[in-house]
Amino acid sequence: MTEKDKIFNDLNENINIIKQITSLRAADGNWNAGLLTSLLVFSKVYHKFDAIDGLQYDEIQKYRREAGKRLSESSTSIMCKVIIDGWQRGYIHENGILVEYNEIKTSLHILHNYSDCTPEVTYDMAGEPDFLETLKLILVTFLPKHMKGETKKKDEALISSCLAIFHNISMMDQNIPRLRSLEIVPLLDSFLDAKEEMYHLSALATLANIIDEQESAILRDKPDVVAFLLKTLKLAIRSDKHRDKGWSAQECAMAVRRIARNDANKKILVRLGCLKRLVRLAKIGNVEEKREAVGAILVLAFEKDNHSKILELNIIGLLKLFKDEIKDKEIIKTIDRIFWILREELQKNDQYKHIVSSFEQKNRPVSAVKEPGKRSGATVKNKKGHIMISYNWEHQTEVKKISSFLEEYYDVWVDTKNMNGSTLQAMACAVEAAHVVLVCMSQKYKDSPNCRLEAEYAHKLNKNIIPLKMERRYEPDGWLGILIGTQLFYEFSGKYPFEAKLKDLLRGIQHCYENEDVKPRGVAVKSPLEKTVAVIREWTPERVNKWIEEQKLPKENFPEFTSRELALLVTMRSEAPEFVYNCLQKNLGITSLKTMAILIEGLEDLLSKDLQDLSA
C-alpha cells in the first residue's frame, strides 16, 4: 500500500466514525467524546500529502481535492454545526475566558483549507442554515477590538479563517447571491483598513467577486490595497509553489480580473503595473494559471486607454508567441479576442499589423452564415439579415425556447447549432449578417468578455439591438447599461408568462423589419404599427367613445380619453409592454384585473386589425 493509499484509508475509517455520531454533545453538555479527535484527522490529512516524497504540488492539490470531496460527502455540515453551536453557547465568557475554542478553531481551519481546493465544500457551507450568518457575527464581534489592537492571538486566528472562508466561497459564481443576501459588503469594506495587512487581501478579493457596478468605487478608492494584491501576485509567481502567505498566483490573477470588471478599475490596475505580472504568469504558469492571466489581460483590454500600454510593453508580441506554442484551445481563443479588441490599433502599427493580417486570414473567411436548420450552404433568405441571439450559457434553456418560437417566422442564429470554425469567427460573421440582435441581459452576461464582444460589435455596426431581461432583479449597469441606455426591454425572467412575452417580442422584432423588404415567414403583417397609430389618432371623440362602449369598459376610468391617449396605449402595448400595466394603474386608476384584461385585449385587437377596418 502506497503512502497516499494509507492516508486515504485512515481518512475513510475516520469518516465512518463521524457518521456514527448522532449528537454533537453528550448529556452533560460537553462535546461528544472523540469529536475533536475525528475533526483533527481531516486537518492532518490535508498536510500529510506535503510529506510524500517526490509528489509535485499539482498532485498534492489533486489529492487534497479528493479528500475535500469526501469531507463534503460526510462531514462539512457537522463542522458547520460545531461552529454555530459553539459560538451560540458563548465563545467568550463575561470574565474574558475563552471556552470551546479548540472545536471552533479546528473546524474553521479545516473548512478554510479544504474550501480553498474543493468547490463542493464551498457549496455545502453556502447552503448550511445560519452558518454564514455566524461567520459574519464573529467578524462583527472582533472587528472593533482588532482596530483598537485589543484582540488576542486566538481571536485573530478566527478572524483570519472567517475571512478566508468568505473568499473561498465567493470564488464560485453560484454562491454569489447567497453572499449578497448577507449584506456583508460594508463589513468587508471595513476590513480593508484593518491593522493586519493580510486581512486586506481577503476582504479585497471577496469584494471583487461579489460587488456590483455601483459599489465598485470601494475598490477604486483603495489603491494601496490593490497595490498590495499585485505585490502578492509578484511574490507568488517567484515562489516554487506559486504561493505567497497562503495566496496562490491563480487566486491573485483572478482577483485582478474580477476587480477589472469595472472599467474605471481597469485604468488603476494598469497604472499600478499589473500587466507585467500577468504576462509573466502567462509565460511560466501552469495551464490554469495561464488561463487566468490571459483572461485578466482580455478584461483589461476593453478599456481603450490601456491599449497604448499593452502595445508599449510588447504584450501583443508575447501573446502571439504564447499562442503559437500552446495547445490549450481556451487560451488560444482568449488571445484571439485580445487581438480582436486591439485590431484597429494593430493595423496602424508597423510592428504588429502582420499579426492582424494573419489573424484575419485565418479567422475571417468570406463565407455566408448558413441558414439555421439547413445543412446545405444556402445563405440566409432575409435580404436584411437574420436574428442573432447573444446570451450567457446560464440561460441556454430559455434561449432555446425563444429561438424555437422565432424560427417559425424568421431566420435565427444561435451559437448552439451554428458553430463553424472558431467561436470568434462565428460571432463576427453572425453579427455582420444580422439585422436584429437580441441581447439577453443578466449579471453573468455583463461580466462575460465574450458577451461584451458580441454586444459591442453589434452596437458598432449599428445593428437593431433588442434587450431581453433574463434575471428578475438585474438592472443593466456598467458597459451594458451604457450600451442599452433607456431602451425598453422584454422580460423573460419568469415574472410574466413566457408565451405572452414571446408574442410581445415578435411584435417588437416585426417593428424592426417592417420598414424593410423583409417580412416574417408565415405572418401576414396586416397593419404596420406607425400606420395603425396614425389612423387611430384621426379618430373623432365619438369614435373613441364607441370603442370604449364596444369593449364594455367603465366610463369613469376614461373621462377625458382622446384618440391621442388611445394611440399612445396601442404604441406602448406594442413597443413597451412592460410599462402598460403600471400606466393603467397610475394614470387611469384601473385596479380591477377584469377591466385591465378587457382593455389589453382591446388594444391587441386594434393591433391586429386591417387599416380599412380601423378607418371605418
Coordinates of C-alpha atoms in Angstrom, one line a residue:
M1 CA 0.0 0.0 0.0
T2 CA 1.4 3.4 -1.0
E3 CA 1.7 6.3 1.4
K4 CA -1.1 8.0 -0.4
D5 CA -3.4 5.0 -0.1
K6 CA -2.6 4.8 3.6
I7 CA -3.7 8.4 4.1
F8 CA -7.0 7.8 2.3
N9 CA -7.6 4.6 4.2
D10 CA -7.2 6.4 7.5
L11 CA -9.5 9.1 6.2
N12 CA -12.2 6.6 5.3
E13 CA -12.0 5.0 8.7
N14 CA -12.4 8.4 10.3
I15 CA -15.4 9.2 8.1
N16 CA -17.1 6.0 9.3
I17 CA -16.6 7.1 12.9
I18 CA -18.0 10.6 12.2
K19 CA -21.1 9.1 10.5
Q20 CA -21.9 7.2 13.7
I21 CA -22.0 10.5 15.7
T22 CA -25.7 11.2 16.3
S23 CA -25.3 14.3 18.6
L24 CA -22.7 16.9 18.8
R25 CA -22.9 17.0 22.6
A26 CA -23.3 14.5 25.4
A27 CA -26.0 14.6 28.1
D28 CA -23.7 16.7 30.4
G29 CA -23.5 19.5 27.7
N30 CA -19.9 18.7 26.8
W31 CA -18.8 17.9 23.2
N32 CA -19.3 14.3 22.1
A33 CA -16.3 12.2 23.1
G34 CA -14.0 11.8 20.2
L35 CA -15.5 14.6 18.1
L36 CA -12.4 16.8 18.3
T37 CA -10.1 13.8 17.6
S38 CA -12.1 13.0 14.5
L39 CA -12.0 16.5 13.3
L40 CA -8.3 16.7 13.7
V41 CA -7.8 13.7 11.3
F42 CA -9.1 15.9 8.4
S43 CA -6.6 18.6 9.3
K44 CA -3.7 16.2 9.5
V45 CA -4.7 14.5 6.2
Y46 CA -4.6 17.9 4.4
H47 CA -0.9 18.4 5.4
K48 CA 0.2 14.8 5.1
F49 CA 0.3 14.9 1.3
D50 CA 3.1 17.5 1.6
A51 CA 5.3 14.9 3.3
I52 CA 5.1 12.3 0.4
D53 CA 8.5 12.2 -1.3
G54 CA 8.6 13.2 -5.0
L55 CA 5.0 14.5 -5.1
Q56 CA 4.6 17.6 -7.2
Y57 CA 2.4 20.5 -6.0
D58 CA -0.3 19.9 -8.6
E59 CA -0.5 16.3 -7.4
I60 CA -0.7 17.4 -3.8
Q61 CA -3.7 19.7 -4.7
K62 CA -5.3 16.9 -6.6
Y63 CA -5.3 14.6 -3.6
R64 CA -6.4 17.4 -1.3
R65 CA -9.4 17.9 -3.7
E66 CA -10.2 14.2 -3.4
A67 CA -10.1 14.4 0.4
G68 CA -12.2 17.5 0.2
K69 CA -14.9 15.7 -1.8
R70 CA -15.0 13.0 0.9
L71 CA -15.3 15.8 3.5
S72 CA -18.2 17.2 1.6
E73 CA -20.0 13.9 1.4
S74 CA -19.7 13.2 5.1
S75 CA -18.7 16.0 7.4
T76 CA -19.0 19.6 6.2
S77 CA -22.4 20.0 7.8
I78 CA -21.2 18.6 11.1
M79 CA -18.3 21.1 11.2
C80 CA -20.6 24.0 10.3
K81 CA -22.9 23.0 13.2
V82 CA -19.9 22.8 15.6
I83 CA -19.0 26.4 14.8
I84 CA -22.6 27.6 15.0
D85 CA -23.3 25.7 18.3
G86 CA -20.0 26.7 19.9
W87 CA -20.4 30.4 19.1
Q88 CA -24.1 30.5 20.2
R89 CA -23.3 28.9 23.6
G90 CA -20.8 31.7 24.3
Y91 CA -17.3 31.5 22.9
I92 CA -16.2 34.1 25.4
H93 CA -17.5 34.3 29.0
E94 CA -18.1 37.6 30.7
N95 CA -14.8 37.2 32.6
G96 CA -13.0 37.1 29.3
I97 CA -12.0 33.4 29.5
L98 CA -12.1 31.5 26.2
V99 CA -14.3 28.5 26.0
E100 CA -14.9 25.9 23.3
Y101 CA -12.1 27.5 21.3
N102 CA -10.4 24.3 20.0
E103 CA -13.5 22.9 18.4
I104 CA -14.4 26.2 16.7
K105 CA -10.9 26.9 15.6
T106 CA -10.3 23.4 14.3
S107 CA -13.5 23.3 12.3
L108 CA -12.8 26.7 10.8
H109 CA -9.3 25.7 10.0
I110 CA -10.4 22.6 8.2
L111 CA -13.1 24.3 6.2
H112 CA -10.7 27.1 5.3
N113 CA -8.2 24.7 3.9
Y114 CA -10.5 22.4 2.0
S115 CA -12.7 25.1 0.6
D116 CA -9.5 26.5 -1.0
C117 CA -9.3 23.5 -3.2
T118 CA -12.7 21.9 -3.3
P119 CA -15.7 23.7 -4.8
E120 CA -18.2 21.2 -3.2
V121 CA -17.1 22.3 0.3
T122 CA -18.0 25.9 -0.6
Y123 CA -21.4 24.9 -1.9
D124 CA -22.0 23.0 1.4
M125 CA -21.1 26.0 3.5
A126 CA -23.2 28.4 1.5
G127 CA -26.2 26.1 1.8
E128 CA -25.8 25.4 5.6
P129 CA -28.5 27.3 7.5
D130 CA -27.2 30.1 9.8
F131 CA -23.5 29.2 9.0
L132 CA -22.5 32.3 7.0
E133 CA -24.5 34.4 9.4
T134 CA -22.4 33.0 12.3
L135 CA -19.2 33.8 10.4
K136 CA -20.4 37.3 9.9
L137 CA -21.2 37.7 13.5
I138 CA -17.7 36.5 14.5
L139 CA -16.2 39.2 12.3
V140 CA -18.6 41.9 13.6
T141 CA -17.8 41.0 17.2
F142 CA -14.0 41.1 16.8
L143 CA -13.5 44.0 14.3
P144 CA -13.8 46.9 16.8
K145 CA -11.4 45.1 19.1
H146 CA -9.0 44.4 16.3
M147 CA -9.0 48.0 15.2
K148 CA -8.1 49.0 18.8
G149 CA -5.4 46.4 19.0
E150 CA -7.2 44.6 21.8
T151 CA -7.7 41.2 20.2
K152 CA -5.7 38.1 21.3
K153 CA -3.8 35.8 19.0
K154 CA -6.6 33.2 19.3
D155 CA -9.1 35.7 18.2
E156 CA -7.0 36.7 15.2
A157 CA -6.9 33.1 14.1
L158 CA -10.7 33.0 14.0
I159 CA -10.8 36.3 12.0
S160 CA -8.3 35.0 9.5
S161 CA -10.2 31.8 8.9
C162 CA -13.6 33.5 8.6
L163 CA -12.3 36.0 6.0
A164 CA -10.6 33.2 4.1
I165 CA -13.7 31.1 4.0
F166 CA -15.8 34.0 2.8
H167 CA -13.2 34.5 0.0
N168 CA -13.2 30.8 -1.0
I169 CA -17.0 30.7 -1.1
S170 CA -17.0 33.8 -3.3
M171 CA -14.7 32.2 -5.8
M172 CA -17.7 30.1 -7.0
D173 CA -20.3 32.1 -9.0
Q174 CA -23.3 30.2 -7.8
N175 CA -22.5 31.3 -4.2
I176 CA -22.6 35.0 -5.0
P177 CA -26.4 35.5 -4.4
R178 CA -26.1 33.9 -1.0
L179 CA -23.2 36.2 0.0
R180 CA -25.0 39.2 -1.4
S181 CA -28.0 38.3 0.8
L182 CA -25.8 38.7 3.9
E183 CA -25.3 42.4 3.2
I184 CA -21.7 41.8 4.0
V185 CA -20.1 44.5 1.7
P186 CA -19.9 47.2 4.4
L187 CA -18.2 44.8 6.8
L188 CA -15.6 43.7 4.3
D189 CA -15.0 47.3 3.3
S190 CA -14.1 48.0 7.0
F191 CA -11.5 45.2 6.8
L192 CA -9.7 47.0 4.0
D193 CA -8.5 49.3 6.8
A194 CA -7.6 46.5 9.2
K195 CA -4.3 46.5 11.1
E196 CA -3.4 43.1 9.7
E197 CA -2.3 43.5 6.1
M198 CA -3.3 40.0 5.0
Y199 CA -6.9 40.8 6.0
H200 CA -6.8 43.5 3.3
L201 CA -6.2 40.8 0.7
S202 CA -9.0 38.5 1.8
A203 CA -11.5 41.4 2.0
L204 CA -10.4 42.9 -1.3
A205 CA -10.6 39.6 -3.2
T206 CA -14.0 38.8 -1.8
L207 CA -15.4 42.2 -2.6
A208 CA -14.0 41.9 -6.1
N209 CA -16.1 38.8 -6.5
I210 CA -19.4 40.0 -5.1
I211 CA -19.8 43.8 -5.6
D212 CA -21.9 45.3 -8.3
E213 CA -21.1 48.3 -10.5
Q214 CA -22.4 50.9 -8.1
E215 CA -20.2 49.5 -5.3
S216 CA -17.1 49.4 -7.4
A217 CA -15.8 52.7 -6.0
I218 CA -15.0 50.8 -2.8
L219 CA -12.0 49.2 -4.7
R220 CA -11.2 52.3 -6.7
D221 CA -10.7 54.3 -3.5
K222 CA -8.2 51.8 -2.1
P223 CA -5.2 51.9 -4.5
D224 CA -2.8 50.9 -1.7
V225 CA -4.7 47.7 -1.1
V226 CA -4.8 46.9 -4.8
A227 CA -1.0 47.5 -5.0
F228 CA -0.6 45.0 -2.1
L229 CA -2.5 42.5 -4.2
L230 CA -0.2 43.0 -7.1
K231 CA 2.8 42.7 -4.8
T232 CA 1.5 39.4 -3.5
L233 CA 1.0 38.2 -7.1
K234 CA 4.6 39.1 -7.9
L235 CA 5.9 37.2 -4.9
A236 CA 3.7 34.2 -5.6
I237 CA 5.0 34.0 -9.2
R238 CA 8.6 33.9 -7.8
S239 CA 7.8 31.1 -5.4
D240 CA 8.4 27.5 -6.4
K241 CA 4.8 26.6 -5.4
H242 CA 3.4 29.8 -6.9
R243 CA 2.0 30.8 -3.5
D244 CA 2.8 33.6 -1.0
K245 CA 1.4 33.6 2.5
G246 CA -1.3 31.2 1.5
W247 CA -2.3 33.0 -1.6
S248 CA -1.8 31.3 -5.0
A249 CA -0.8 33.2 -8.1
Q250 CA -4.0 32.0 -9.7
E251 CA -6.2 33.4 -6.9
C252 CA -4.4 36.8 -7.2
A253 CA -4.8 36.8 -11.0
M254 CA -8.5 36.0 -10.6
A255 CA -8.8 38.9 -8.1
V256 CA -7.2 41.2 -10.7
R257 CA -9.7 40.0 -13.3
R258 CA -12.7 40.4 -11.0
I259 CA -11.6 43.9 -9.9
A260 CA -11.2 44.9 -13.6
R261 CA -14.9 44.2 -14.3
N262 CA -15.4 47.9 -13.6
D263 CA -13.9 50.0 -16.4
A264 CA -12.6 52.7 -14.1
N265 CA -10.7 50.0 -12.1
K266 CA -9.1 48.8 -15.3
K267 CA -7.1 52.0 -15.5
I268 CA -5.9 51.8 -11.9
L269 CA -4.7 48.2 -12.3
V270 CA -2.7 49.0 -15.4
R271 CA -1.3 52.2 -13.8
L272 CA -0.1 50.1 -10.8
G273 CA 1.8 47.7 -13.1
C274 CA -0.4 44.6 -13.3
L275 CA 0.3 43.9 -17.0
K276 CA 3.9 42.8 -16.5
R277 CA 2.9 40.4 -13.7
L278 CA 0.1 38.9 -15.7
V279 CA 2.3 38.4 -18.7
R280 CA 5.0 36.7 -16.5
L281 CA 2.4 34.3 -15.1
A282 CA 1.1 33.6 -18.6
K283 CA 4.6 32.7 -19.6
I284 CA 5.7 30.4 -16.7
G285 CA 2.4 29.3 -15.1
N286 CA 0.5 26.0 -15.5
V287 CA -2.5 25.8 -17.8
E288 CA -4.9 27.1 -15.1
E289 CA -2.6 30.0 -14.3
K290 CA -2.1 30.8 -17.9
R291 CA -5.9 30.9 -18.5
E292 CA -6.4 33.2 -15.6
A293 CA -3.6 35.5 -16.6
V294 CA -4.7 35.9 -20.3
G295 CA -8.3 36.2 -19.1
A296 CA -7.3 39.1 -16.9
I297 CA -5.5 40.8 -19.8
L298 CA -8.6 40.3 -22.0
V299 CA -10.8 42.1 -19.5
L300 CA -8.2 44.9 -19.1
A301 CA -8.1 45.3 -22.9
F302 CA -11.7 46.5 -23.0
E303 CA -10.5 49.9 -21.6
K304 CA -9.3 51.8 -24.6
D305 CA -6.9 53.9 -22.5
N306 CA -5.0 50.7 -21.7
H307 CA -4.3 49.9 -25.4
S308 CA -1.2 52.1 -25.6
K309 CA 0.3 50.4 -22.6
I310 CA -0.3 47.0 -24.0
L311 CA 1.4 47.9 -27.2
E312 CA 4.3 49.7 -25.4
L313 CA 5.1 46.6 -23.3
N314 CA 5.2 44.4 -26.4
I315 CA 2.4 42.2 -24.8
I316 CA 1.0 41.6 -28.3
G317 CA 4.2 40.0 -29.5
L318 CA 4.4 37.9 -26.4
L319 CA 0.8 36.7 -26.7
K320 CA 1.4 35.8 -30.3
L321 CA 4.4 33.7 -29.2
F322 CA 2.3 32.0 -26.5
K323 CA -0.5 31.3 -29.0
D324 CA 1.9 29.6 -31.4
E325 CA 3.4 27.5 -28.7
I326 CA 0.4 26.5 -26.5
K327 CA -2.1 23.8 -27.4
D328 CA -4.9 24.8 -24.9
K329 CA -7.9 25.9 -27.0
E330 CA -9.4 28.1 -24.3
I331 CA -6.1 30.2 -24.1
I332 CA -5.9 30.4 -27.9
K333 CA -9.4 31.7 -28.1
T334 CA -8.8 34.3 -25.3
I335 CA -5.7 35.6 -27.1
D336 CA -7.6 35.9 -30.3
R337 CA -10.2 38.0 -28.5
I338 CA -7.4 40.3 -27.2
F339 CA -6.2 40.7 -30.8
W340 CA -9.8 41.4 -31.9
I341 CA -10.3 44.2 -29.4
L342 CA -7.0 45.8 -30.4
R343 CA -7.3 45.2 -34.1
E344 CA -7.7 48.9 -35.1
E345 CA -4.5 49.9 -33.2
L346 CA -2.6 46.9 -34.5
Q347 CA -3.5 47.7 -38.1
K348 CA -1.9 51.1 -37.7
N349 CA 1.3 49.8 -36.1
D350 CA 4.0 48.6 -38.5
Q351 CA 5.4 46.3 -35.8
Y352 CA 2.1 44.4 -35.3
K353 CA 0.0 44.8 -38.4
H354 CA 1.3 41.5 -39.8
I355 CA -0.3 39.8 -36.8
V356 CA -3.7 41.3 -37.6
S357 CA -3.3 40.3 -41.3
S358 CA -2.5 36.7 -40.5
F359 CA -5.2 36.6 -37.8
E360 CA -7.9 37.9 -40.1
Q361 CA -6.9 35.5 -42.9
K362 CA -7.3 32.6 -40.5
N363 CA -10.4 33.7 -38.7
R364 CA -12.4 35.8 -41.1
P365 CA -13.0 33.9 -44.3
V366 CA -15.5 35.3 -46.8
S367 CA -18.3 32.8 -46.1
A368 CA -22.0 33.2 -45.7
V369 CA -23.6 32.3 -42.5
K370 CA -25.7 29.1 -43.0
E371 CA -29.4 29.3 -42.7
P372 CA -30.4 27.8 -39.3
G373 CA -31.6 24.3 -39.6
K374 CA -30.3 23.8 -43.1
R375 CA -27.3 21.5 -43.9
S376 CA -26.7 23.0 -47.3
G377 CA -24.6 26.0 -48.0
A378 CA -27.7 28.1 -48.7
T379 CA -27.4 31.7 -47.4
V380 CA -29.9 33.4 -45.2
K381 CA -33.2 34.3 -47.1
N382 CA -33.8 37.6 -45.4
K383 CA -32.3 40.4 -47.5
K384 CA -31.6 42.4 -44.4
G385 CA -30.2 39.6 -42.3
H386 CA -31.2 37.2 -39.6
I387 CA -31.9 37.5 -35.9
M388 CA -28.9 36.8 -33.7
I389 CA -29.3 35.8 -30.1
S390 CA -26.4 36.9 -27.8
Y391 CA -26.6 35.2 -24.4
N392 CA -24.8 33.7 -21.5
W393 CA -24.9 29.9 -21.2
E394 CA -26.6 30.2 -17.8
H395 CA -29.8 30.9 -19.8
Q396 CA -29.5 28.4 -22.5
T397 CA -32.8 26.7 -21.7
E398 CA -34.8 29.9 -22.1
V399 CA -32.9 30.9 -25.2
K400 CA -33.7 27.6 -26.9
K401 CA -37.4 28.2 -26.3
I402 CA -37.1 31.8 -27.7
S403 CA -35.1 30.6 -30.7
S404 CA -37.6 27.7 -31.5
F405 CA -40.5 30.2 -31.4
L406 CA -38.9 32.8 -33.6
E407 CA -37.7 30.3 -36.2
E408 CA -41.3 29.9 -37.2
Y409 CA -41.1 33.4 -38.5
Y410 CA -37.5 34.4 -39.1
D411 CA -34.1 33.0 -39.7
V412 CA -32.4 32.8 -36.3
W413 CA -28.7 32.4 -35.4
V414 CA -27.8 30.9 -32.1
D415 CA -24.3 29.5 -31.3
T416 CA -25.6 26.2 -30.1
K417 CA -26.2 25.0 -33.6
N418 CA -24.2 27.3 -35.9
M419 CA -20.7 26.8 -34.5
N420 CA -18.4 26.6 -37.7
G421 CA -14.7 27.1 -37.1
S422 CA -13.6 29.3 -34.2
T423 CA -16.1 30.9 -31.8
L424 CA -14.7 34.3 -32.7
Q425 CA -15.2 33.7 -36.4
A426 CA -18.8 32.5 -35.8
M427 CA -19.5 35.5 -33.7
A428 CA -18.2 38.1 -36.2
C429 CA -20.0 36.5 -39.1
A430 CA -23.2 36.2 -37.2
V431 CA -23.2 39.8 -36.1
E432 CA -22.3 41.1 -39.5
A433 CA -25.1 39.1 -41.2
A434 CA -27.7 40.1 -38.5
H435 CA -30.5 42.6 -38.9
V436 CA -31.6 42.2 -35.3
V437 CA -29.5 41.2 -32.3
L438 CA -31.3 40.0 -29.1
V439 CA -29.1 40.8 -26.1
C440 CA -30.1 38.6 -23.2
M441 CA -29.2 40.7 -20.1
S442 CA -28.1 39.2 -16.8
Q443 CA -25.3 39.8 -14.3
K444 CA -23.3 36.9 -15.9
Y445 CA -23.9 38.4 -19.4
K446 CA -22.5 41.7 -18.2
D447 CA -19.4 40.1 -16.6
S448 CA -18.7 37.9 -19.6
P449 CA -15.9 39.2 -22.0
N450 CA -17.4 37.0 -24.8
C451 CA -20.8 38.5 -24.4
R452 CA -19.4 42.0 -24.3
L453 CA -17.5 41.4 -27.6
E454 CA -20.8 40.4 -29.3
A455 CA -22.9 43.2 -27.9
E456 CA -20.3 46.0 -28.5
Y457 CA -19.6 44.7 -32.1
A458 CA -23.3 44.7 -32.8
H459 CA -23.5 48.3 -31.5
K460 CA -20.6 49.4 -33.5
L461 CA -22.2 48.0 -36.7
N462 CA -25.5 49.9 -35.8
K463 CA -27.5 46.7 -35.6
N464 CA -31.0 46.8 -34.2
I465 CA -30.4 45.7 -30.6
I466 CA -33.4 44.4 -28.6
P467 CA -32.7 43.8 -24.9
L468 CA -34.2 40.8 -23.1
K469 CA -34.2 40.7 -19.3
M470 CA -33.3 37.2 -18.2
E471 CA -32.7 37.8 -14.5
R472 CA -35.5 39.3 -12.4
R473 CA -33.6 41.7 -10.2
Y474 CA -30.9 42.6 -12.6
E475 CA -30.6 46.2 -13.8
P476 CA -28.1 46.8 -16.6
D477 CA -25.1 48.8 -15.4
G478 CA -21.5 49.5 -16.4
W479 CA -20.8 49.0 -20.1
L480 CA -24.1 47.1 -20.7
G481 CA -26.1 49.9 -19.1
I482 CA -24.3 52.4 -21.4
L483 CA -25.0 50.3 -24.5
I484 CA -28.6 49.6 -23.7
G485 CA -29.3 53.1 -22.4
T486 CA -33.0 53.8 -22.0
Q487 CA -34.1 51.1 -24.4
L488 CA -37.2 49.2 -23.5
F489 CA -36.7 45.5 -22.8
Y490 CA -38.8 42.3 -22.9
E491 CA -38.8 40.4 -19.7
F492 CA -38.1 36.6 -19.8
S493 CA -37.1 36.3 -16.1
G494 CA -40.2 34.3 -15.2
K495 CA -42.0 37.4 -13.9
Y496 CA -44.6 37.1 -16.6
P497 CA -46.0 34.1 -18.6
F498 CA -43.3 33.1 -21.1
E499 CA -45.6 32.6 -24.1
A500 CA -47.1 36.1 -23.7
K501 CA -43.7 37.6 -23.7
L502 CA -42.8 35.7 -26.9
K503 CA -45.7 37.3 -28.7
D504 CA -44.7 40.7 -27.4
L505 CA -41.1 40.1 -28.6
L506 CA -42.3 39.0 -32.0
R507 CA -44.2 42.3 -32.4
G508 CA -41.0 44.2 -31.4
I509 CA -38.9 42.3 -33.9
Q510 CA -41.6 42.8 -36.6
H511 CA -41.4 46.6 -35.9
C512 CA -37.6 46.4 -36.7
Y513 CA -38.3 44.8 -40.0
E514 CA -41.5 46.5 -41.1
N515 CA -39.7 49.4 -42.8
E516 CA -37.6 46.9 -44.8
D517 CA -38.4 44.5 -47.5
V518 CA -38.2 41.5 -45.1
K519 CA -41.4 40.2 -43.7
P520 CA -41.8 37.3 -41.2
R521 CA -42.4 33.9 -42.8
G522 CA -46.0 32.8 -42.3
V523 CA -47.1 36.0 -40.8
A524 CA -49.4 38.5 -42.5
V525 CA -48.4 41.9 -41.3
K526 CA -51.9 43.4 -41.7
S527 CA -51.1 46.8 -40.2
P528 CA -47.6 48.3 -39.6
L529 CA -47.6 50.0 -36.2
E530 CA -46.9 53.5 -37.4
K531 CA -49.9 53.3 -39.9
T532 CA -52.1 51.9 -37.3
V533 CA -51.3 54.6 -34.8
A534 CA -51.7 57.3 -37.4
V535 CA -55.3 56.1 -38.2
I536 CA -56.3 55.9 -34.6
R537 CA -55.0 59.4 -33.9
E538 CA -57.6 60.6 -36.5
W539 CA -60.5 59.1 -34.6
T540 CA -63.2 61.5 -33.5
P541 CA -64.3 61.7 -29.9
E542 CA -67.4 59.8 -30.9
R543 CA -65.4 57.0 -32.4
V544 CA -63.2 56.7 -29.3
N545 CA -66.3 56.6 -27.0
K546 CA -67.9 54.0 -29.3
W547 CA -64.7 51.8 -28.9
I548 CA -64.9 52.2 -25.1
E549 CA -68.5 51.1 -25.2
E550 CA -67.7 48.2 -27.5
Q551 CA -65.1 46.9 -25.1
K552 CA -67.6 47.3 -22.2
L553 CA -65.0 49.4 -20.3
P554 CA -66.2 51.5 -17.2
K555 CA -66.5 55.1 -18.5
E556 CA -65.5 56.6 -15.2
N557 CA -61.9 55.5 -15.9
F558 CA -61.9 57.4 -19.2
P559 CA -63.5 60.8 -18.5
E560 CA -61.3 62.8 -21.0
F561 CA -59.9 60.0 -23.0
T562 CA -59.0 61.1 -26.6
S563 CA -57.6 59.4 -29.7
R564 CA -54.1 60.5 -28.8
E565 CA -54.2 58.7 -25.5
L566 CA -55.6 55.6 -27.2
A567 CA -52.9 55.7 -29.8
L568 CA -50.3 56.0 -27.1
L569 CA -51.6 52.9 -25.3
V570 CA -51.5 51.0 -28.6
T571 CA -47.9 52.0 -29.2
M572 CA -46.9 51.1 -25.6
R573 CA -48.6 47.7 -25.9
S574 CA -46.5 47.0 -29.0
E575 CA -43.2 48.6 -28.1
A576 CA -43.2 48.8 -24.3
P577 CA -45.5 46.0 -22.9
E578 CA -43.7 46.1 -19.5
F579 CA -44.9 49.6 -18.8
V580 CA -48.6 49.3 -19.9
Y581 CA -49.8 47.8 -16.6
N582 CA -48.2 50.4 -14.5
C583 CA -49.6 53.1 -16.7
L584 CA -53.1 51.8 -16.5
Q585 CA -52.9 51.8 -12.7
K586 CA -51.2 55.1 -12.2
N587 CA -52.7 57.2 -14.9
L588 CA -56.2 55.7 -15.5
G589 CA -56.7 54.4 -11.9
I590 CA -57.6 50.9 -13.2
T591 CA -57.1 48.4 -10.4
S592 CA -59.6 45.7 -11.4
L593 CA -57.9 42.8 -13.1
K594 CA -61.1 42.2 -15.2
T595 CA -61.0 45.8 -16.5
M596 CA -57.3 45.6 -17.2
A597 CA -57.7 42.3 -19.1
I598 CA -60.6 43.7 -21.2
L599 CA -58.5 46.8 -22.1
I600 CA -55.4 44.8 -23.0
E601 CA -57.5 42.5 -25.2
G602 CA -59.0 45.6 -26.9
L603 CA -55.5 47.0 -27.6
E604 CA -54.4 43.6 -29.0
D605 CA -57.4 43.7 -31.3
L606 CA -56.6 47.1 -32.6
L607 CA -53.0 46.0 -33.4
S608 CA -54.3 43.0 -35.4
K609 CA -56.9 44.9 -37.5
D610 CA -56.6 45.9 -41.1
L611 CA -56.3 49.6 -41.8
Q612 CA -59.6 49.6 -43.6
D613 CA -61.4 48.3 -40.5
L614 CA -59.7 50.9 -38.3
S615 CA -60.8 53.7 -40.7
A616 CA -64.4 52.6 -40.9

